[in-house]
Coordinates of C-alpha atoms in Angstrom, one line a residue:
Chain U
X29 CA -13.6 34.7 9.1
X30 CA -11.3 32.3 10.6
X31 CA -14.2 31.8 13.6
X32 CA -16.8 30.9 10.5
X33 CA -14.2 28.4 9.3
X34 CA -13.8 26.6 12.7
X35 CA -17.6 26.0 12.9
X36 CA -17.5 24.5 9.5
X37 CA -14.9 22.3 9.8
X38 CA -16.3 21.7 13.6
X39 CA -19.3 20.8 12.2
X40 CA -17.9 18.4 9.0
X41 CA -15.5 16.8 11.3
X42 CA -18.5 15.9 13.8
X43 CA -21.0 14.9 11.0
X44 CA -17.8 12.6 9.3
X45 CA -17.5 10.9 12.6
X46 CA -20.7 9.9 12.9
X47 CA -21.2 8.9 9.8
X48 CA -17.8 6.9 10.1
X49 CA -19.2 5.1 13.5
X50 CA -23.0 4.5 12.0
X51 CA -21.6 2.9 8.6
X52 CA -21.9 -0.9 7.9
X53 CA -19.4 -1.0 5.1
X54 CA -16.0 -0.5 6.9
X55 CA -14.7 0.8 3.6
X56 CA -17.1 3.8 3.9
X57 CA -16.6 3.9 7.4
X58 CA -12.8 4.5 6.6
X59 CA -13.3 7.4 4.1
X60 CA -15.8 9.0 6.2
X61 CA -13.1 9.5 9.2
X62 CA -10.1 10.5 6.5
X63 CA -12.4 13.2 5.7
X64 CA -12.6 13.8 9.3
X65 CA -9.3 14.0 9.7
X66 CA -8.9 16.3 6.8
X67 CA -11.0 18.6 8.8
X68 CA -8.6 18.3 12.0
X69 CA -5.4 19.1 9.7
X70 CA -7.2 22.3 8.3
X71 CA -8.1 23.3 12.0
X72 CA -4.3 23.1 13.2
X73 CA -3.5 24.9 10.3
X74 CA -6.1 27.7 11.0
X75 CA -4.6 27.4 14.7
X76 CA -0.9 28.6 13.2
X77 CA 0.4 25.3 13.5
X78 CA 0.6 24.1 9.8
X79 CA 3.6 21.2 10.5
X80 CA 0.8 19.5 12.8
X81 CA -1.5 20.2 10.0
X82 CA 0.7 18.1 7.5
X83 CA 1.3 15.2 9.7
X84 CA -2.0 14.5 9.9
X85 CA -2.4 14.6 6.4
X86 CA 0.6 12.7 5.6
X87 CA 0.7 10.3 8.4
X88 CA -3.1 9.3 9.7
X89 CA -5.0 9.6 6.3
X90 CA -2.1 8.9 3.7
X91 CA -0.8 5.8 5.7
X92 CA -2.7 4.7 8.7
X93 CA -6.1 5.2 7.1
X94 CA -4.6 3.3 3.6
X95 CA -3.6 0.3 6.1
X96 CA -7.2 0.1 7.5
X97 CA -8.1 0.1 3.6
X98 CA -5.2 -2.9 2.9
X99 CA -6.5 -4.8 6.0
X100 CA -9.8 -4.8 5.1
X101 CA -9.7 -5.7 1.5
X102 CA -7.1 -8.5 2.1
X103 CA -9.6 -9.9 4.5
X104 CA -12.2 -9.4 2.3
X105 CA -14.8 -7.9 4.8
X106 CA -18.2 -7.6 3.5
X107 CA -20.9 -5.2 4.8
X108 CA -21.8 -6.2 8.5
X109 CA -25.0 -7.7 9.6
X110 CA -26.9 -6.7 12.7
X111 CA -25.7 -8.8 15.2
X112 CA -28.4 -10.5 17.4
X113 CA -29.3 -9.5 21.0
X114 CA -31.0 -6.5 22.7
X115 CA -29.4 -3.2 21.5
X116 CA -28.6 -1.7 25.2
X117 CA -26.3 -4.7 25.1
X118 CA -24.0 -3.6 22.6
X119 CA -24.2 0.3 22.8
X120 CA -24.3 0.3 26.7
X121 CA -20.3 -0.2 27.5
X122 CA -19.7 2.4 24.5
X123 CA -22.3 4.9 26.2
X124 CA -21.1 4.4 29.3
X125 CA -17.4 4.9 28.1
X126 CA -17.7 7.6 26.1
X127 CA -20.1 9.6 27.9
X128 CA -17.7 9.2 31.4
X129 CA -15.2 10.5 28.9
X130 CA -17.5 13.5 27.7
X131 CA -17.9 15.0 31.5
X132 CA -14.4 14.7 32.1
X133 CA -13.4 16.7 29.1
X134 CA -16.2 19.1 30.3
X135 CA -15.6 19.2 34.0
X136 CA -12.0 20.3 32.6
X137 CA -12.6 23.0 30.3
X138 CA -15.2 24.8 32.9
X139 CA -12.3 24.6 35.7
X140 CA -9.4 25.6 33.3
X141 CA -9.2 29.0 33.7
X142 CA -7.2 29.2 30.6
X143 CA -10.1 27.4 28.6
X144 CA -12.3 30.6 28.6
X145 CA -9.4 32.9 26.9
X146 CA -9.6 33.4 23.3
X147 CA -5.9 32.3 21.7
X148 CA -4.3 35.1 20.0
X149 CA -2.7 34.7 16.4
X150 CA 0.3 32.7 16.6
X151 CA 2.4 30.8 14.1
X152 CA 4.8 27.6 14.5
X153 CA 7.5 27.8 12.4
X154 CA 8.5 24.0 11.4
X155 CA 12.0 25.0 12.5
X156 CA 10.8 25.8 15.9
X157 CA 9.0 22.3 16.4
X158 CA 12.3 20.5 15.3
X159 CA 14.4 22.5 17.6
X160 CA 12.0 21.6 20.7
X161 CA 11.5 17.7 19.7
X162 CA 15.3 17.4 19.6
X163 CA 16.2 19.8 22.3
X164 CA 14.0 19.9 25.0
X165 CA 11.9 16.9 24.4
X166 CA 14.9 14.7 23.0
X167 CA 14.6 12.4 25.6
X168 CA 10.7 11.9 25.0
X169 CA 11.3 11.0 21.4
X170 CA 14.2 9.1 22.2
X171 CA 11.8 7.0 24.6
X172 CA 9.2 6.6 21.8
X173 CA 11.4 5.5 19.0
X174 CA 12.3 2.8 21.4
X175 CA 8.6 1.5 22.0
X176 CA 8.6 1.6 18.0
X177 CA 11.6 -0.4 17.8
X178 CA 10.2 -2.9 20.5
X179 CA 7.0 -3.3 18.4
X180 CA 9.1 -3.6 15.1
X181 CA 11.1 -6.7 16.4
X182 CA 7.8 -7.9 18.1
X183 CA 5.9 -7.7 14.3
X184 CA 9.1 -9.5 13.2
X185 CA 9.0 -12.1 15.7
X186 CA 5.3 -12.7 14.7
X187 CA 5.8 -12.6 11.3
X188 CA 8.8 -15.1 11.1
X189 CA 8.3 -18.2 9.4
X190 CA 8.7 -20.9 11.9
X191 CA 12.0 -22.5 11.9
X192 CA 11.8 -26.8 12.0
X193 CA 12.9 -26.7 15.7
X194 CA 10.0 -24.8 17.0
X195 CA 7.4 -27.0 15.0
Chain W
X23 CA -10.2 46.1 0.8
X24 CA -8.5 47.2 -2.6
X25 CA -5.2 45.4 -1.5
X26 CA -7.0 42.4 -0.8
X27 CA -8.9 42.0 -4.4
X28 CA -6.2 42.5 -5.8
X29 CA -4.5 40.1 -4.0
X30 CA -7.8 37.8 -4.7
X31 CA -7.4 39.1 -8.5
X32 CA -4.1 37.6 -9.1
X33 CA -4.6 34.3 -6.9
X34 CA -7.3 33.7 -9.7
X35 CA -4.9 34.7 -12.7
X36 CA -2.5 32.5 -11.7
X37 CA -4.9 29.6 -11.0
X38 CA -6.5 30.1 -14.5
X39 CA -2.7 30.1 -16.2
X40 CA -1.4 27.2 -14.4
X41 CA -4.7 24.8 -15.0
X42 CA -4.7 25.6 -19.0
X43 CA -1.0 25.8 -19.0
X44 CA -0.9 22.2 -17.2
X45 CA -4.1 20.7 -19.0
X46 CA -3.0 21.2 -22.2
X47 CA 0.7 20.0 -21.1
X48 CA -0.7 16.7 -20.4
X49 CA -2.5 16.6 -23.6
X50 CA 0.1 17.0 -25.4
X51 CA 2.6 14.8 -23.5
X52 CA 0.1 11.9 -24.1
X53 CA 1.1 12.7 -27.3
X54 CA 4.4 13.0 -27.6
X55 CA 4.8 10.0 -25.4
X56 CA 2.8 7.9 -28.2
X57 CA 4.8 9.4 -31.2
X58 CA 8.2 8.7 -29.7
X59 CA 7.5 5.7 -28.4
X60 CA 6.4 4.8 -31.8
X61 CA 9.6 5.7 -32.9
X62 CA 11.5 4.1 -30.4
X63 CA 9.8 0.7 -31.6
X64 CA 10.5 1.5 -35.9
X65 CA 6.9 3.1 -36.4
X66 CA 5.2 6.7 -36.9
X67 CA 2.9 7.1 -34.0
X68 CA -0.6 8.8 -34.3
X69 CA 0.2 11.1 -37.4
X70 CA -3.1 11.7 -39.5
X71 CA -5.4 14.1 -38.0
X72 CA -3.4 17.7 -38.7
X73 CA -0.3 18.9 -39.2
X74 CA 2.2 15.6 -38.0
X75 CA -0.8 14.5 -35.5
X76 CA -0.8 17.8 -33.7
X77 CA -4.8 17.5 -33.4
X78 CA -5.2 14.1 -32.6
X79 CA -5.4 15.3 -28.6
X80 CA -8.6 16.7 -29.5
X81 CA -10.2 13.8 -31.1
X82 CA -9.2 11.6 -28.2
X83 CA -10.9 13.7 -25.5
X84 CA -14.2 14.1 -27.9
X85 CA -14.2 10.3 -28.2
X86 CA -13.5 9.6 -24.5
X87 CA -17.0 12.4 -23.9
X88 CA -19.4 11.3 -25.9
X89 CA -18.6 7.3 -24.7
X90 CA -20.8 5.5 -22.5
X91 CA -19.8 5.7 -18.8
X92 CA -20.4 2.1 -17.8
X93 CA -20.8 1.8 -14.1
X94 CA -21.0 -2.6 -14.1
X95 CA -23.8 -4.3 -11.8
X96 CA -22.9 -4.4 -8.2
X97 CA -20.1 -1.6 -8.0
X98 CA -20.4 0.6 -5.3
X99 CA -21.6 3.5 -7.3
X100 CA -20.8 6.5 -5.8
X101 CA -16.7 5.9 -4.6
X102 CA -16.6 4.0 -8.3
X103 CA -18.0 7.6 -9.6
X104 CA -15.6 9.5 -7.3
X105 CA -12.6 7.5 -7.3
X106 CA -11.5 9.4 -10.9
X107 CA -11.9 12.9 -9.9
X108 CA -9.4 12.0 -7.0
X109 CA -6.8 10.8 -8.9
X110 CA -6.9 14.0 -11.5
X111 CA -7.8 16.5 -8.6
X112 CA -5.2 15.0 -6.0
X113 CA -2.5 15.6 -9.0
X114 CA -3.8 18.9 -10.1
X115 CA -4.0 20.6 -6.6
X116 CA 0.5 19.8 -6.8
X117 CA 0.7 23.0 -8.8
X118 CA -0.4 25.3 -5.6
X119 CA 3.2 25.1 -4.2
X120 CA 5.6 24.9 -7.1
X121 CA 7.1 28.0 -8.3
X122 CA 7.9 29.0 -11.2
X123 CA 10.5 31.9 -11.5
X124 CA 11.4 34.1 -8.7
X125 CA 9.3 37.3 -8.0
X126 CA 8.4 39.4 -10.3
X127 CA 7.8 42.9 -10.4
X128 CA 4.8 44.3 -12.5
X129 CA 3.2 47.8 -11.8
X130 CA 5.6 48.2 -9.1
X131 CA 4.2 45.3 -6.8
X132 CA 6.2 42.5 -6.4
X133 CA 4.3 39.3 -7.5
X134 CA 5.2 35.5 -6.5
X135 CA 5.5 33.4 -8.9
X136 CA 3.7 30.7 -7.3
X137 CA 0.1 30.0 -6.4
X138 CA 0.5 29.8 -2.6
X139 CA 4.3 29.4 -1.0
X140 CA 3.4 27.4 2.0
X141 CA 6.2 27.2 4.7
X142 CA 5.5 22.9 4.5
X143 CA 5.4 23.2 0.7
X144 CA 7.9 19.6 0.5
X145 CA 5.4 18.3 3.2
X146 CA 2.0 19.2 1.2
X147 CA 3.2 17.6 -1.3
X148 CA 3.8 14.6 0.2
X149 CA 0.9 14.8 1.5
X150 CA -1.0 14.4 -1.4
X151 CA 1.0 12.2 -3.5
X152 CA 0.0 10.2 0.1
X153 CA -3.6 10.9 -1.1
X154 CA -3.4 9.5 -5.0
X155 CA -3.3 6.4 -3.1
X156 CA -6.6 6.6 -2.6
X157 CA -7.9 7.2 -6.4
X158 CA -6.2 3.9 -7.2
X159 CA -7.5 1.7 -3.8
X160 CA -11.0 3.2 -4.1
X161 CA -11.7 2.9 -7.4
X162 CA -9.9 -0.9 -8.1
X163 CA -12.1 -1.7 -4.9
X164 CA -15.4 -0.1 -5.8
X165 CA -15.7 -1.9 -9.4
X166 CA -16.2 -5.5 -7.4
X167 CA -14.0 -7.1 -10.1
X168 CA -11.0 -9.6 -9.3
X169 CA -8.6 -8.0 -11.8
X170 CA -9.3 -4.8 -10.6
X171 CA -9.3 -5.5 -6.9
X172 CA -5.9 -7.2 -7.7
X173 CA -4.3 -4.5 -9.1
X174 CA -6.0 -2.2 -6.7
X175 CA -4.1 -4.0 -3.7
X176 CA -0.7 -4.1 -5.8
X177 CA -1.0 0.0 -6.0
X178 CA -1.7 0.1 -2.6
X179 CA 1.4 -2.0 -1.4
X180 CA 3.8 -0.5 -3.6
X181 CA 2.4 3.5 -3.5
X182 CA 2.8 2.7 0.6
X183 CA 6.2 1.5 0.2
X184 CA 8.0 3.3 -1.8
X185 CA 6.9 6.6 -0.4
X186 CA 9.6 5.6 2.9
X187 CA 12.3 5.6 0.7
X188 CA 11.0 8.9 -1.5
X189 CA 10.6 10.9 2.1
X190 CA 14.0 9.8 3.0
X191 CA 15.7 10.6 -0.1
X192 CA 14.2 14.3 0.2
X193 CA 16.1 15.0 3.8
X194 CA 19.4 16.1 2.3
X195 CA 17.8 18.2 0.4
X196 CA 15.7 20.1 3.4
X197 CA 19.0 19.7 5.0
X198 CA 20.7 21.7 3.1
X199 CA 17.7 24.3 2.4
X200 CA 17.3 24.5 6.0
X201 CA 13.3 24.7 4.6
X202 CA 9.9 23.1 3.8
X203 CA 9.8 25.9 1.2
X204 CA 9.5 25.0 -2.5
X205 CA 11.1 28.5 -3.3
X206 CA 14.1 28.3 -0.7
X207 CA 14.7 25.1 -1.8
X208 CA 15.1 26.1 -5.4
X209 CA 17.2 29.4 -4.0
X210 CA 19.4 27.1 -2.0
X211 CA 20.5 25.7 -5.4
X212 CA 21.7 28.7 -7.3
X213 CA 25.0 27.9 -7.6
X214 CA 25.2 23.8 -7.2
X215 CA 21.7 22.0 -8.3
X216 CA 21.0 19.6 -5.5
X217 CA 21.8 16.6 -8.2
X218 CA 25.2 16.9 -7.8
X219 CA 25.4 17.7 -4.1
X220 CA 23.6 14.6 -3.5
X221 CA 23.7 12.3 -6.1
X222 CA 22.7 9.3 -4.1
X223 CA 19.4 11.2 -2.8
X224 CA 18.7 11.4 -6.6
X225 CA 18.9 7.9 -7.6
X226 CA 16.8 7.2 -4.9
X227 CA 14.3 10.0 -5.6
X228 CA 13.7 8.7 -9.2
X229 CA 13.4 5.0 -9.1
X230 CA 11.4 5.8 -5.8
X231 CA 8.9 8.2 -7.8
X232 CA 8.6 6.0 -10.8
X233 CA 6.7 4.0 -8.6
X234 CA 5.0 5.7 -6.8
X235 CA 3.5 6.8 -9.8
X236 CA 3.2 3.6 -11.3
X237 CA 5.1 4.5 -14.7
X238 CA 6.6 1.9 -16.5
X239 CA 8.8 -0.2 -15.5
X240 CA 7.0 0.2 -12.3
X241 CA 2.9 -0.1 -14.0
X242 CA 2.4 -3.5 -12.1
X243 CA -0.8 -2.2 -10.6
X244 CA -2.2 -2.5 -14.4
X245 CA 0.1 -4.8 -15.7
X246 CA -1.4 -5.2 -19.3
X247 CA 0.0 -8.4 -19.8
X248 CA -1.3 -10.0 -16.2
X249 CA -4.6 -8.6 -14.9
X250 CA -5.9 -6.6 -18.1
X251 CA -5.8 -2.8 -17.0
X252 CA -5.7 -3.1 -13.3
X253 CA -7.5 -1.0 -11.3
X254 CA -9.4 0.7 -14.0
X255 CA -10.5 -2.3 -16.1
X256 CA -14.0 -1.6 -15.5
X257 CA -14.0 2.0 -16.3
X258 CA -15.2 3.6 -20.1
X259 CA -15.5 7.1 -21.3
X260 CA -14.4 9.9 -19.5
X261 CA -14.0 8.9 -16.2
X262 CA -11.6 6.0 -17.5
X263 CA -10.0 9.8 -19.1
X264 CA -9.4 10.8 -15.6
X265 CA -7.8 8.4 -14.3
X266 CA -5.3 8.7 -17.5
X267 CA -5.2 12.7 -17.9
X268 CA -4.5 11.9 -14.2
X269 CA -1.6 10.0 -15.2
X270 CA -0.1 12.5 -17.1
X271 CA -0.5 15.7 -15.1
X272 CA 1.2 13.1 -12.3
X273 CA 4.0 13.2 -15.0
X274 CA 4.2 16.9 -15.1
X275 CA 4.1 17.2 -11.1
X276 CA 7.2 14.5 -11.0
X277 CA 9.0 16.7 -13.8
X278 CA 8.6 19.7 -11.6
X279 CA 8.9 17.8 -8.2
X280 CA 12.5 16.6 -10.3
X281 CA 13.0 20.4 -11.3
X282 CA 12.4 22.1 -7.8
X283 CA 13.8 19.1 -6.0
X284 CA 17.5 18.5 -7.4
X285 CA 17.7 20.1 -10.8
X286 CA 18.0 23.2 -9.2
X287 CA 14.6 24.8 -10.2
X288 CA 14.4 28.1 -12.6
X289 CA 18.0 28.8 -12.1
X290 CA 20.2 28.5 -15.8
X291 CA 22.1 30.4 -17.5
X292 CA 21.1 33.3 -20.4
X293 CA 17.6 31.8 -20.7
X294 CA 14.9 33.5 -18.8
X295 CA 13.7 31.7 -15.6
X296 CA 10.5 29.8 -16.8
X297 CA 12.3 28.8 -19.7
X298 CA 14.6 26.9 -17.8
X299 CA 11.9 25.4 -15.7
X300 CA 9.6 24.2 -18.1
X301 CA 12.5 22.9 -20.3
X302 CA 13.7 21.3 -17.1
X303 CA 10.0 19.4 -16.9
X304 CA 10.0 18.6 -20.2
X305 CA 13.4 17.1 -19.9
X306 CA 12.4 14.6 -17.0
X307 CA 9.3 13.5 -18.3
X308 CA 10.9 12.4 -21.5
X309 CA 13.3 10.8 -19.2
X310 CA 10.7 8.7 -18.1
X311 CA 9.0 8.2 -21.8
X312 CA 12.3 7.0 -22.8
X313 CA 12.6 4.7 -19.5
X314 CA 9.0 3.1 -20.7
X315 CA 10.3 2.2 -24.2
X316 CA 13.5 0.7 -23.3
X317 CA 12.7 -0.9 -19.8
X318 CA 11.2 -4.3 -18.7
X319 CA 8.7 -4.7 -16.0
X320 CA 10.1 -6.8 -12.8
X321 CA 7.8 -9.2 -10.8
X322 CA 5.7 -7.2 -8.4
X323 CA 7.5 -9.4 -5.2
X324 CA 11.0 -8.3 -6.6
X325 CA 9.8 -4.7 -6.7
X326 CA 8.4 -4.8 -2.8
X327 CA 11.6 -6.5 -1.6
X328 CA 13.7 -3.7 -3.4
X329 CA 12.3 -1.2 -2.0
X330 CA 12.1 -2.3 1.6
X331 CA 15.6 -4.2 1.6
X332 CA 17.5 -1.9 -0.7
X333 CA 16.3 1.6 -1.4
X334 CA 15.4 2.3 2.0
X335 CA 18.5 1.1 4.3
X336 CA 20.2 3.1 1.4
X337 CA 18.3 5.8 1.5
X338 CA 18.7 5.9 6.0
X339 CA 22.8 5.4 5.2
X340 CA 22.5 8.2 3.1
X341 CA 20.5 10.7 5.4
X342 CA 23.3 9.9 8.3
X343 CA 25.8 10.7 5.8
X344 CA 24.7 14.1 5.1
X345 CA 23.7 14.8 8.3
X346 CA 27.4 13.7 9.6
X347 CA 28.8 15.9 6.9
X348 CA 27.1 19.0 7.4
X349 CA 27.9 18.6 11.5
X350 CA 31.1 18.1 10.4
X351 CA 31.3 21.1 8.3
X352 CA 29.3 23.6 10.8
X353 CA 31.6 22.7 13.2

């Protein structure tokens, strides 16, 4: 059952990324990759891990997807025209890139010997994920709330109205 | 295979009871929110079709069916179709988590009296009050006109906003539930409701849910008076219905979001559990009619800067507060 599920969502979340990459209308392209991303939160769940599952929901489709949206309706961004040139031009970096990327990932998960066992049922309890980002990892999160903070003040810096002295 | 449809059997009852319970809730709210405000402001309200107006529901939906849906000349058709089911559905799919009444026992079994208790049930929420956004942005964008594009990008800024400060304002009460879980939430409050414990988180929670869902004093993202209806100017018939059943099972969720939250959920006195509870609802979304009769609506700037320089450093105080107490306490 849960096997069947994987495939499905597998599948939508490949066919909503494509979609997402082939649009011209950047605001289709965004709704095609939140329902990606839908399909990612329904996998961790199905994988025992339903905090993850909610995060993605709550933090990449219900903020950082809605400030794609913002950006691009502020700017006003119509449907994209096909830019001029040979198409190798423009798809060959991304091929190259991507597909480097692809053998990696494969090269990988055929030496991992782990990547050929099936994982067992399992559940993460929220509490459990709390106690390990503040106990264990505490110094890792301390870390990365700083690089937020950095790029806070840096936003605020930018941001800032120029004073008469700098003009 | 007999456990499990069963099991199935009673997923469905309770799906069936909650979506005519809640549909016909919201019918009815829309009118009792246009007879008291009538009253509020020295008139009657809608009061001629059946007993006192009790029928007038009814009429409205057949009139909103059999009008024209309007899609206007270059709209993108098919998000401008869509964007109304998501605002209903999004609002709707609330009820999984919230529970009713504690267990029951009938024929023996002991039956939950909720849909689904999800360990992340606070978080699920969230997450898909994250996802109304996207009724409003979608469909204000989709009709290709200025006012609704306007109010479209007002929703957005403030929905985005204020749901900081309504995240925050919920971390005493996971604090002291120790849980995600709607129901261990609701049984953490048997003796105290949450209200009392943490009366700032409540202040917070309401002005910080007002709008996020838009209610008055908070409508600016269809400001009547400025840019005609907002982000559904251009739509008609029933999928202009949507967006405004929408509204009002939105008004049910933030009764029961209220209840569950800090009102301490099914637990009273002498009255049986879903008494309590849907008296409790009831109780909070005439809160917020009474709020739309007797409030003003600020400037959509003063609303922004509110929330980012005044509900949410409140709102952080607040959680190290709590946090510092219940150390404290725990030793």
């Amino acid at each position: 059952m849960s096997a069947l599920l994987f495939y499905i969502l597998g599948f939508i979340m490949l066919a909503a990324t494509l979609l997402c990459i082939t649009r011209r209308n950047p605001v289709h392209a965004v709704i095609y990759l939140v329902a990606s991303f839908f399909a990612l939160a329904i996998m961790f769940y199905l994988l025992g891990a339903p905090l993850v599952a909610a995060f993605e929901v709550i933090v990449y489709a219900g903020a950082i997807m809605v400030l794609f949206l913002f950006i691009i309706m502020m700017l006003g961004l119509a449907p994209q025209e096909t830019p001029e040139g040979p198409g190798w031009k423009r798809w060959g970096p991304l091929v190259l890139l991507s597909s480097s990327l692809m053998i990696c990932t494969l090269m990988l998960i055929f030496q991992d010997p782990a990547a050929s066992k099936e994982i067992g049922a399992f559940y993460l309890a929220p509490q459990a994920v709390g106690e390990a980002l503040f106990g264990r990892y505490a110094l890792a999160v301390e870390v990365i709330s700083f690089q937020l903070l950095f790029a806070t003040i840096g936003a605020y810096m930018l941001g800032k109205p120029l004073s008469k002295g700098d003009q | 295979m007999n456990e499990l449809l069963i099991s199935l059997i009673l997923i469905l009852v309770k799906l069936g009871l909650i979506f005519g319970v809640v549909l016909t809730m919201a019918a009815y709210l829309v009118l009792a929110e246009r007879k008291i405000l009538g009253r509020m402001q020295m008139r009657y309200g809608p009061n001629r079709i059946g007993p006192g107006g009790m029928i007038q529901p009814l009429c409205d939906v057949i009139k909103l069916i059999t009008k024209e849906d309007f899609v206007p000349a270059r709209a993108d058709k098919w998000i401008f179709l869509f964007a109304p089911g998501l605002t209903a559905l999004t609002a709707l799919l609330s009820f999984a988590v919230v529970p009713f009444s504690p267990p029951m026992t009938l024929f023996g079994r002991e039956i939950p009296m909720v849909v689904c208790d999800l360990s992340i049930g606070l978080l699920y929420l969230f997450g898909l009050s994250s996802l109304a956004v996207y009724g409003v942005v979608l469909g204000g964008w989709a009709s290709n006109s200025k006012y609704s594009l306007l109010g479209a990008m007002r929703g957005l800024a403030q929905m985005l906003s204020y749901e900081l400060s309504l995240g925050l304002a919920l971390v005493p009460v996971v604090m002291t539930a120790k849980s995600f879980s709607l129901t261990e939430i609701v049984m953490a409050q048997s003796t105290w409701p949450n209200m009392l414990q943490h009366p700032l988180a409540f202040i917070i929670f309401m002005i910080s849910i007002t709008a996020e869902s838009k209610r008055t004093p908070f409508d600016m993202p269809e400001a009547e008076n400025e840019i005609v209806a907002g982000f559904h100017t251009e739509y008609s018939g029933m999928r202009f219905g949507l967006f405004f059943v929408g509204e009002y099972i939105n008004l049910i969720v933030i009764g029961a979001m209220t209840t569950v939250f800090f009102l301490g959920g099914w637990n009273g006195p002498f009255l049986p559990p879903v008494v309590w509870f849907v008296g409790k609802i009831l109780f909070v979304a005439f809160l917020f009619i009474w709020a739309r009769g007797s409030m003003p609506r600020p400037r959509y700037d003063q609303l922004l800067r509110f929330g980012w320089k005044v509900l949410i450093p409140l709102a952080l105080l607040n959680v190290v507060i709590t946090g510092a107490i219940r150390l404290a306490m725990n030793g």
